[in-house]
Coordinates of C-alpha atoms and ligand atoms in Angstrom, one line a residue:
X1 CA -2.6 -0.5 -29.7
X2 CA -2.4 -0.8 -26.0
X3 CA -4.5 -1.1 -22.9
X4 CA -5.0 1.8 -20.6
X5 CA -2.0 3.6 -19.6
X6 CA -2.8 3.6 -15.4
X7 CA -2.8 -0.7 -15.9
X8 CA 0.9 -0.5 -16.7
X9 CA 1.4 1.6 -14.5
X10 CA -0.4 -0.2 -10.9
X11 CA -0.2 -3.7 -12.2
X12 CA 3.4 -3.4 -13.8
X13 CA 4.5 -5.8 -10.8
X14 CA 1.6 -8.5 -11.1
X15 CA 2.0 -11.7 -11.9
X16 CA -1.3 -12.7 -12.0
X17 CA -3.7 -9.5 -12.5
X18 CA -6.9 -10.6 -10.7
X19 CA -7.8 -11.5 -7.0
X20 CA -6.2 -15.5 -7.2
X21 CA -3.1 -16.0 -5.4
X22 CA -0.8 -18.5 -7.2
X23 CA -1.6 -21.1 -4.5
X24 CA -5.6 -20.9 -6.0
X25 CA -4.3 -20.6 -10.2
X26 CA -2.4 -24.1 -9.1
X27 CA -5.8 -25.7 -7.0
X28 CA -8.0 -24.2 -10.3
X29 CA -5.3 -26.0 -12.7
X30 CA -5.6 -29.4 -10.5
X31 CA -9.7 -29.1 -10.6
X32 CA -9.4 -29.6 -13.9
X33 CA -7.5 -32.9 -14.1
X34 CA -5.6 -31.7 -17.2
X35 CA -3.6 -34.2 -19.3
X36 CA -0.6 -33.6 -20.6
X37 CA -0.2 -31.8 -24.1
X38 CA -4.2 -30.3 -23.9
X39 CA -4.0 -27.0 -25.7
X40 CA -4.9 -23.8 -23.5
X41 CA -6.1 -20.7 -25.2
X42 CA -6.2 -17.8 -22.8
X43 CA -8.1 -14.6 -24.5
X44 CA -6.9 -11.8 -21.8
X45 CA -3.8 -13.6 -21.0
X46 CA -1.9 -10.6 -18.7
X47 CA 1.6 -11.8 -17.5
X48 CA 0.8 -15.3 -18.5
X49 CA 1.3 -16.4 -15.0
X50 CA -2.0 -19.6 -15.7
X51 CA -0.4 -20.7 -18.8
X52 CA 3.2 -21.0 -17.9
X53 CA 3.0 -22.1 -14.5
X54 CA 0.1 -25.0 -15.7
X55 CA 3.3 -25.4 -18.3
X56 CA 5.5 -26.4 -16.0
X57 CA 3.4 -28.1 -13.5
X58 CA 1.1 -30.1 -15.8
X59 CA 2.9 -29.9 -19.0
X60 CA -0.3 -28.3 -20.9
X61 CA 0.7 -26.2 -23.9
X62 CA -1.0 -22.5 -24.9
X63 CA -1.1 -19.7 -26.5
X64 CA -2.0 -16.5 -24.9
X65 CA -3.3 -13.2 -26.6
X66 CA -3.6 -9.8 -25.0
X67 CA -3.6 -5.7 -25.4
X68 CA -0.7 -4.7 -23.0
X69 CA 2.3 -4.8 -25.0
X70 CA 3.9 -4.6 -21.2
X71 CA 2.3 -7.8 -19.8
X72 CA 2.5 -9.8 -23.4
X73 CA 6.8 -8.5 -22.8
X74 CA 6.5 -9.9 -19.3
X75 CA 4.6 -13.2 -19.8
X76 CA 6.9 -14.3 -22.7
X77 CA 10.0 -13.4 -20.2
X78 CA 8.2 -15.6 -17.5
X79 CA 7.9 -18.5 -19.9
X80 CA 12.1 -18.0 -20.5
X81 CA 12.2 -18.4 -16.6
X82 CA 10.1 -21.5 -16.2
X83 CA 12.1 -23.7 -19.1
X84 CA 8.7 -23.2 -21.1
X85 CA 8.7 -21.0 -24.0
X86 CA 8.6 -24.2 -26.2
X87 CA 5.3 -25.1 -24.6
X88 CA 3.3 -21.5 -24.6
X89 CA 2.9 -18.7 -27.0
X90 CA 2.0 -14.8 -25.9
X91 CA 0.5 -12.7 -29.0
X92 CA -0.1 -9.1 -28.8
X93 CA -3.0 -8.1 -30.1
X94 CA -6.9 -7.2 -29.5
X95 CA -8.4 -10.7 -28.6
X96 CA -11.8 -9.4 -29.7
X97 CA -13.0 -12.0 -32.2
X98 CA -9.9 -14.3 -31.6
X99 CA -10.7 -17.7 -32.8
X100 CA -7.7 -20.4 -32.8
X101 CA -6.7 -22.4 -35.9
X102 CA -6.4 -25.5 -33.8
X103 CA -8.7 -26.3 -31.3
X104 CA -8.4 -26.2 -27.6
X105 CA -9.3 -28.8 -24.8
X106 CA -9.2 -25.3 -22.3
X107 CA -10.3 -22.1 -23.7
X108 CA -10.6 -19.3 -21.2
X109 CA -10.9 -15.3 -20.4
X110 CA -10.2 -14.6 -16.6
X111 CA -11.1 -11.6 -15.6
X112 CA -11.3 -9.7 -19.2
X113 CA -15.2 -11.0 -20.6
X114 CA -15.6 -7.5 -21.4
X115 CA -13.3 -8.9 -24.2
X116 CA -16.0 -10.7 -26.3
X117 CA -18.6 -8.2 -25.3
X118 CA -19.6 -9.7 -21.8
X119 CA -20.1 -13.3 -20.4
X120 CA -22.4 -14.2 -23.2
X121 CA -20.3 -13.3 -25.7
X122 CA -17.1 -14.0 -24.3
X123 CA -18.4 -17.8 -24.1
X124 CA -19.5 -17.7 -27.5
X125 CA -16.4 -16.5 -28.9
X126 CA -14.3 -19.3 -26.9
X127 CA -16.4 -22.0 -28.1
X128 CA -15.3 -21.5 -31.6
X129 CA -12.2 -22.2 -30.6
X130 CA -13.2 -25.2 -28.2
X131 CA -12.6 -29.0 -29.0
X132 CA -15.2 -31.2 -28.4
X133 CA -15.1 -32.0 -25.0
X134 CA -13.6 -29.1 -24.2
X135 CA -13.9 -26.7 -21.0
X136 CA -14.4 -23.2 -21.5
X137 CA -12.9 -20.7 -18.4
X138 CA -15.1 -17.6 -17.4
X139 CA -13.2 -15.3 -14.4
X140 CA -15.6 -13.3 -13.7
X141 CA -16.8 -10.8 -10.5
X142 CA -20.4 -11.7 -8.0
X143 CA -22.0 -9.9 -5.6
X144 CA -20.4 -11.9 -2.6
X145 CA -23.7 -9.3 -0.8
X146 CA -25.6 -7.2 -2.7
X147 CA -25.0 -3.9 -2.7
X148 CA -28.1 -2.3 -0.9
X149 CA -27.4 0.9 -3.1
X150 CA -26.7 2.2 -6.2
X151 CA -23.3 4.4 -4.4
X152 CA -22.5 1.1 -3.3
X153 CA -22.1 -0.3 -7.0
X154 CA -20.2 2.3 -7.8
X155 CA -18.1 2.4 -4.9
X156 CA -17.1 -1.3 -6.5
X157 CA -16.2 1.0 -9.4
X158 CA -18.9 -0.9 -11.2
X159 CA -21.8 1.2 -13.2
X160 CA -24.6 -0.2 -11.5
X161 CA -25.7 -3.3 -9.3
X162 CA -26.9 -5.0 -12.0
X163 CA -22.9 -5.2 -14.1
X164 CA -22.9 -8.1 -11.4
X165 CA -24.8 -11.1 -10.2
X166 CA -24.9 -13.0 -7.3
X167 CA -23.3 -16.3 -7.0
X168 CA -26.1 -18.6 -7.2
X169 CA -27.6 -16.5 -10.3
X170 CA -24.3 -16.3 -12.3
X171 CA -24.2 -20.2 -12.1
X172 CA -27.6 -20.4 -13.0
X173 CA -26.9 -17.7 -16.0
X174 CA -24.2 -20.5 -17.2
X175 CA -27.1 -22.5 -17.6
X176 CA -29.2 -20.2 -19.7
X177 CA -26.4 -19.8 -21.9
X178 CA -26.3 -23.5 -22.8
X179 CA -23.4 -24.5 -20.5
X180 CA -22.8 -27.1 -17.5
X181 CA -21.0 -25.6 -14.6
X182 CA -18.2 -28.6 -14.1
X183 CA -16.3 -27.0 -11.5
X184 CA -15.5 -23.6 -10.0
X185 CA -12.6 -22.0 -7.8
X186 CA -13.6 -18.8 -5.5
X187 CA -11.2 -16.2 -4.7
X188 CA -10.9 -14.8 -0.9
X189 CA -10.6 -11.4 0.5
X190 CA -6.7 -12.6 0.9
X191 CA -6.6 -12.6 -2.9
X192 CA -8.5 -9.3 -3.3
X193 CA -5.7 -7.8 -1.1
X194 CA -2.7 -9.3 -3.2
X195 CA -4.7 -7.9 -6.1
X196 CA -5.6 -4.7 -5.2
X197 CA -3.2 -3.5 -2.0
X198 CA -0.1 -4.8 -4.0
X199 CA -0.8 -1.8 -6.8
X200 CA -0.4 0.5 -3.9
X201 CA 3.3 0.0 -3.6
X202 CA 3.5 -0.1 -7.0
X203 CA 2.1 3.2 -7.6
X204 CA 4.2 4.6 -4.7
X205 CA 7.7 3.3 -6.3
X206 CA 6.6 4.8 -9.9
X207 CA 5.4 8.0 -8.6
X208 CA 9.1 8.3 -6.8
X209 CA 10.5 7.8 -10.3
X210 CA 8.4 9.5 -12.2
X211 CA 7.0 12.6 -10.4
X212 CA 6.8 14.8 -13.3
X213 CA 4.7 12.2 -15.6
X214 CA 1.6 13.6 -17.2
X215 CA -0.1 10.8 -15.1
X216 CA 1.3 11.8 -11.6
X217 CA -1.6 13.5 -10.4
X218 CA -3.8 11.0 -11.3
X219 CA -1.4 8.3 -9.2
X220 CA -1.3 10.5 -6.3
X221 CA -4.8 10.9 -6.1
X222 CA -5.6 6.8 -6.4
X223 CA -3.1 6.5 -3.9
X224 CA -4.8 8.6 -1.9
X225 CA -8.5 7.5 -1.9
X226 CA -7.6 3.8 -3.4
X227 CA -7.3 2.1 0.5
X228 CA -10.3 3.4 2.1
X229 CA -12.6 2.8 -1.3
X230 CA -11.0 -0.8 -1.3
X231 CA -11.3 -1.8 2.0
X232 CA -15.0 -0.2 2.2
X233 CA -16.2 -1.8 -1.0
X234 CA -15.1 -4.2 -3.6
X235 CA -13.1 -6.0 -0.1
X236 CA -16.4 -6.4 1.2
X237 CA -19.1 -6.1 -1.5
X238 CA -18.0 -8.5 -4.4
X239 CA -16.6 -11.9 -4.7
X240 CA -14.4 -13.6 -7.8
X241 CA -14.3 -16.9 -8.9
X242 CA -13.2 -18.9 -12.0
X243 CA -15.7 -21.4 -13.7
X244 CA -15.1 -24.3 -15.7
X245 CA -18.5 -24.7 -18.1
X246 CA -18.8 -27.5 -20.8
X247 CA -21.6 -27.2 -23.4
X248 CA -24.6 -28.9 -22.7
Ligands
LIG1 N1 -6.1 -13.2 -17.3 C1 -5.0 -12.4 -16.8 C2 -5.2 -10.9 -16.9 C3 -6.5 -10.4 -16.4 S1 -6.6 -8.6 -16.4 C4 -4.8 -12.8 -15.4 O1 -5.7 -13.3 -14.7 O2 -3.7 -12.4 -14.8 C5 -7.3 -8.2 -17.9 C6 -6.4 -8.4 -19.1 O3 -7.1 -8.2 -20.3 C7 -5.2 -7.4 -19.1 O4 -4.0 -8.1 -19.2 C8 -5.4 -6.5 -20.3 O5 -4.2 -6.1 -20.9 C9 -6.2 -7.5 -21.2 N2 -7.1 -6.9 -22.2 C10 -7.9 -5.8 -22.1 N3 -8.6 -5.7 -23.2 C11 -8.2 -6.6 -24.1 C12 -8.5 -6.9 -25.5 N4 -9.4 -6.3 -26.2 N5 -7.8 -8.0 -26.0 C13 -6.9 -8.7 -25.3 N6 -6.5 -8.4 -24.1 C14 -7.2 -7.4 -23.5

């Protein structure tokens, strides 16, 4: 059971595998005025760059479930780096359905809702799992301007316009679904480029060691038509943002 094969391959050298720089995973971790010892559940956890850094810097515990075997390897070796593998756990596995025995005063999926079947789901799923009190976490893409076409979407890589909202309809959306927006952290273009431009090089350096991969050609032709697409599209056409919700 794995993920993909081309996400090992471009995001192998990600930390954090969504537009945030570290500097806005630390601001979104201080937002949330987290005490020491709350439990974190992260559905979608990548490289576990949130849970162990929040670890370290506000002493939170976690546990961390996700499909690349690759980024579950990494994240636990990150934990070893930062003093905090007593602190955070990193499971391997499908986090569709995942529902923790103890229950968390965080329980989030950044940039992975697809996990519990979209946003409405995904919330559902992570308030089984949710303390009372609790906040849940939603990363999740806007229309930063709406795409005037249909090409456009897809030039996103999204199916259509409507995969996405705009910013003051997602929030209200939170709403519908029975939850309080508490706070909310934006990613910047800055961050889209550290997402996106960084698998680039990373493409590059595996396609130098690996030119005779069944997955070369696809590689060479991402990394030929992955700039332009970026920089005409999702750079300009859609926003990212985490948001902290707490039932109503
Ligand atoms: N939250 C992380 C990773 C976001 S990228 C971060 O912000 O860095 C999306 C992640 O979802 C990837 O790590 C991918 O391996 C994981 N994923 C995809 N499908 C999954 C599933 N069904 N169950 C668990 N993880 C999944």
């Amino acid at each position: 059971m794995d993920i993909p094969r081309i996400f090992n391959i471009s995001e192998s050298a990600h930390r954090i595998h969504n537009p945030f720089t570290p500097e806005k995973l630390a601001a979104l971790g201080a937002a949330l005025r987290l005490e020491p010892g709350t439990r974190v559940l992260d559905l979608g956890s990548g490289s576990g760059e949130m849970l162990c850094t929040w670890a370290r810097d506000y002493r939170i515990t976690g546990t961390g479930v996700d499909m690349s075997g690759l980024f579950t390897q990494q994240a636990k070796l990150r934990a070893e780096e930062l003093g905090v593998s007593d602190k955070v756990n990193f499971i391997h596995g499908d986090a569709a359905g995942y529902v923790s025995e103890e229950k968390a005063g965080v329980a989030a999926c950044v940039g992975a809702t697809w996990i519990g079947g979209g946003v409405a789901g995904t919330i559902s799923l992570l308030k089984q799992s949710l303390a009372p009190g609790g906040i849940i976490l939603i990363g999740e893409p806007y229309w930063r301007q709406l795409p005037a076409t249909e090409e456009i979407a897809k030039g996103c890589l999204a199916h259509s316009i409507s995969d996405f909202m705009a910013l003051p309809e997602l929030l209200a959306s939170f709403g519908r679904l029975g939850c309080g927006v508490v706070e909310m952290v934006l990613a910047d273009q800055d961050g889209w480029d550290r997402y996106e431009a960084a698998k680039w090089l990373t493409m590059r350096k595996w396609l130098e060691a690996n030119p005779k991969d069944e997955m070369a050609k696809e590689v060479r032709a991402l990394l030929d038509t992955e700039p332009v697409r970026f920089a005409s599209y999702t750079r300009e056409y859609l926003g990212w943002g985490v948001f902290a919700l707490m039932p109503r």
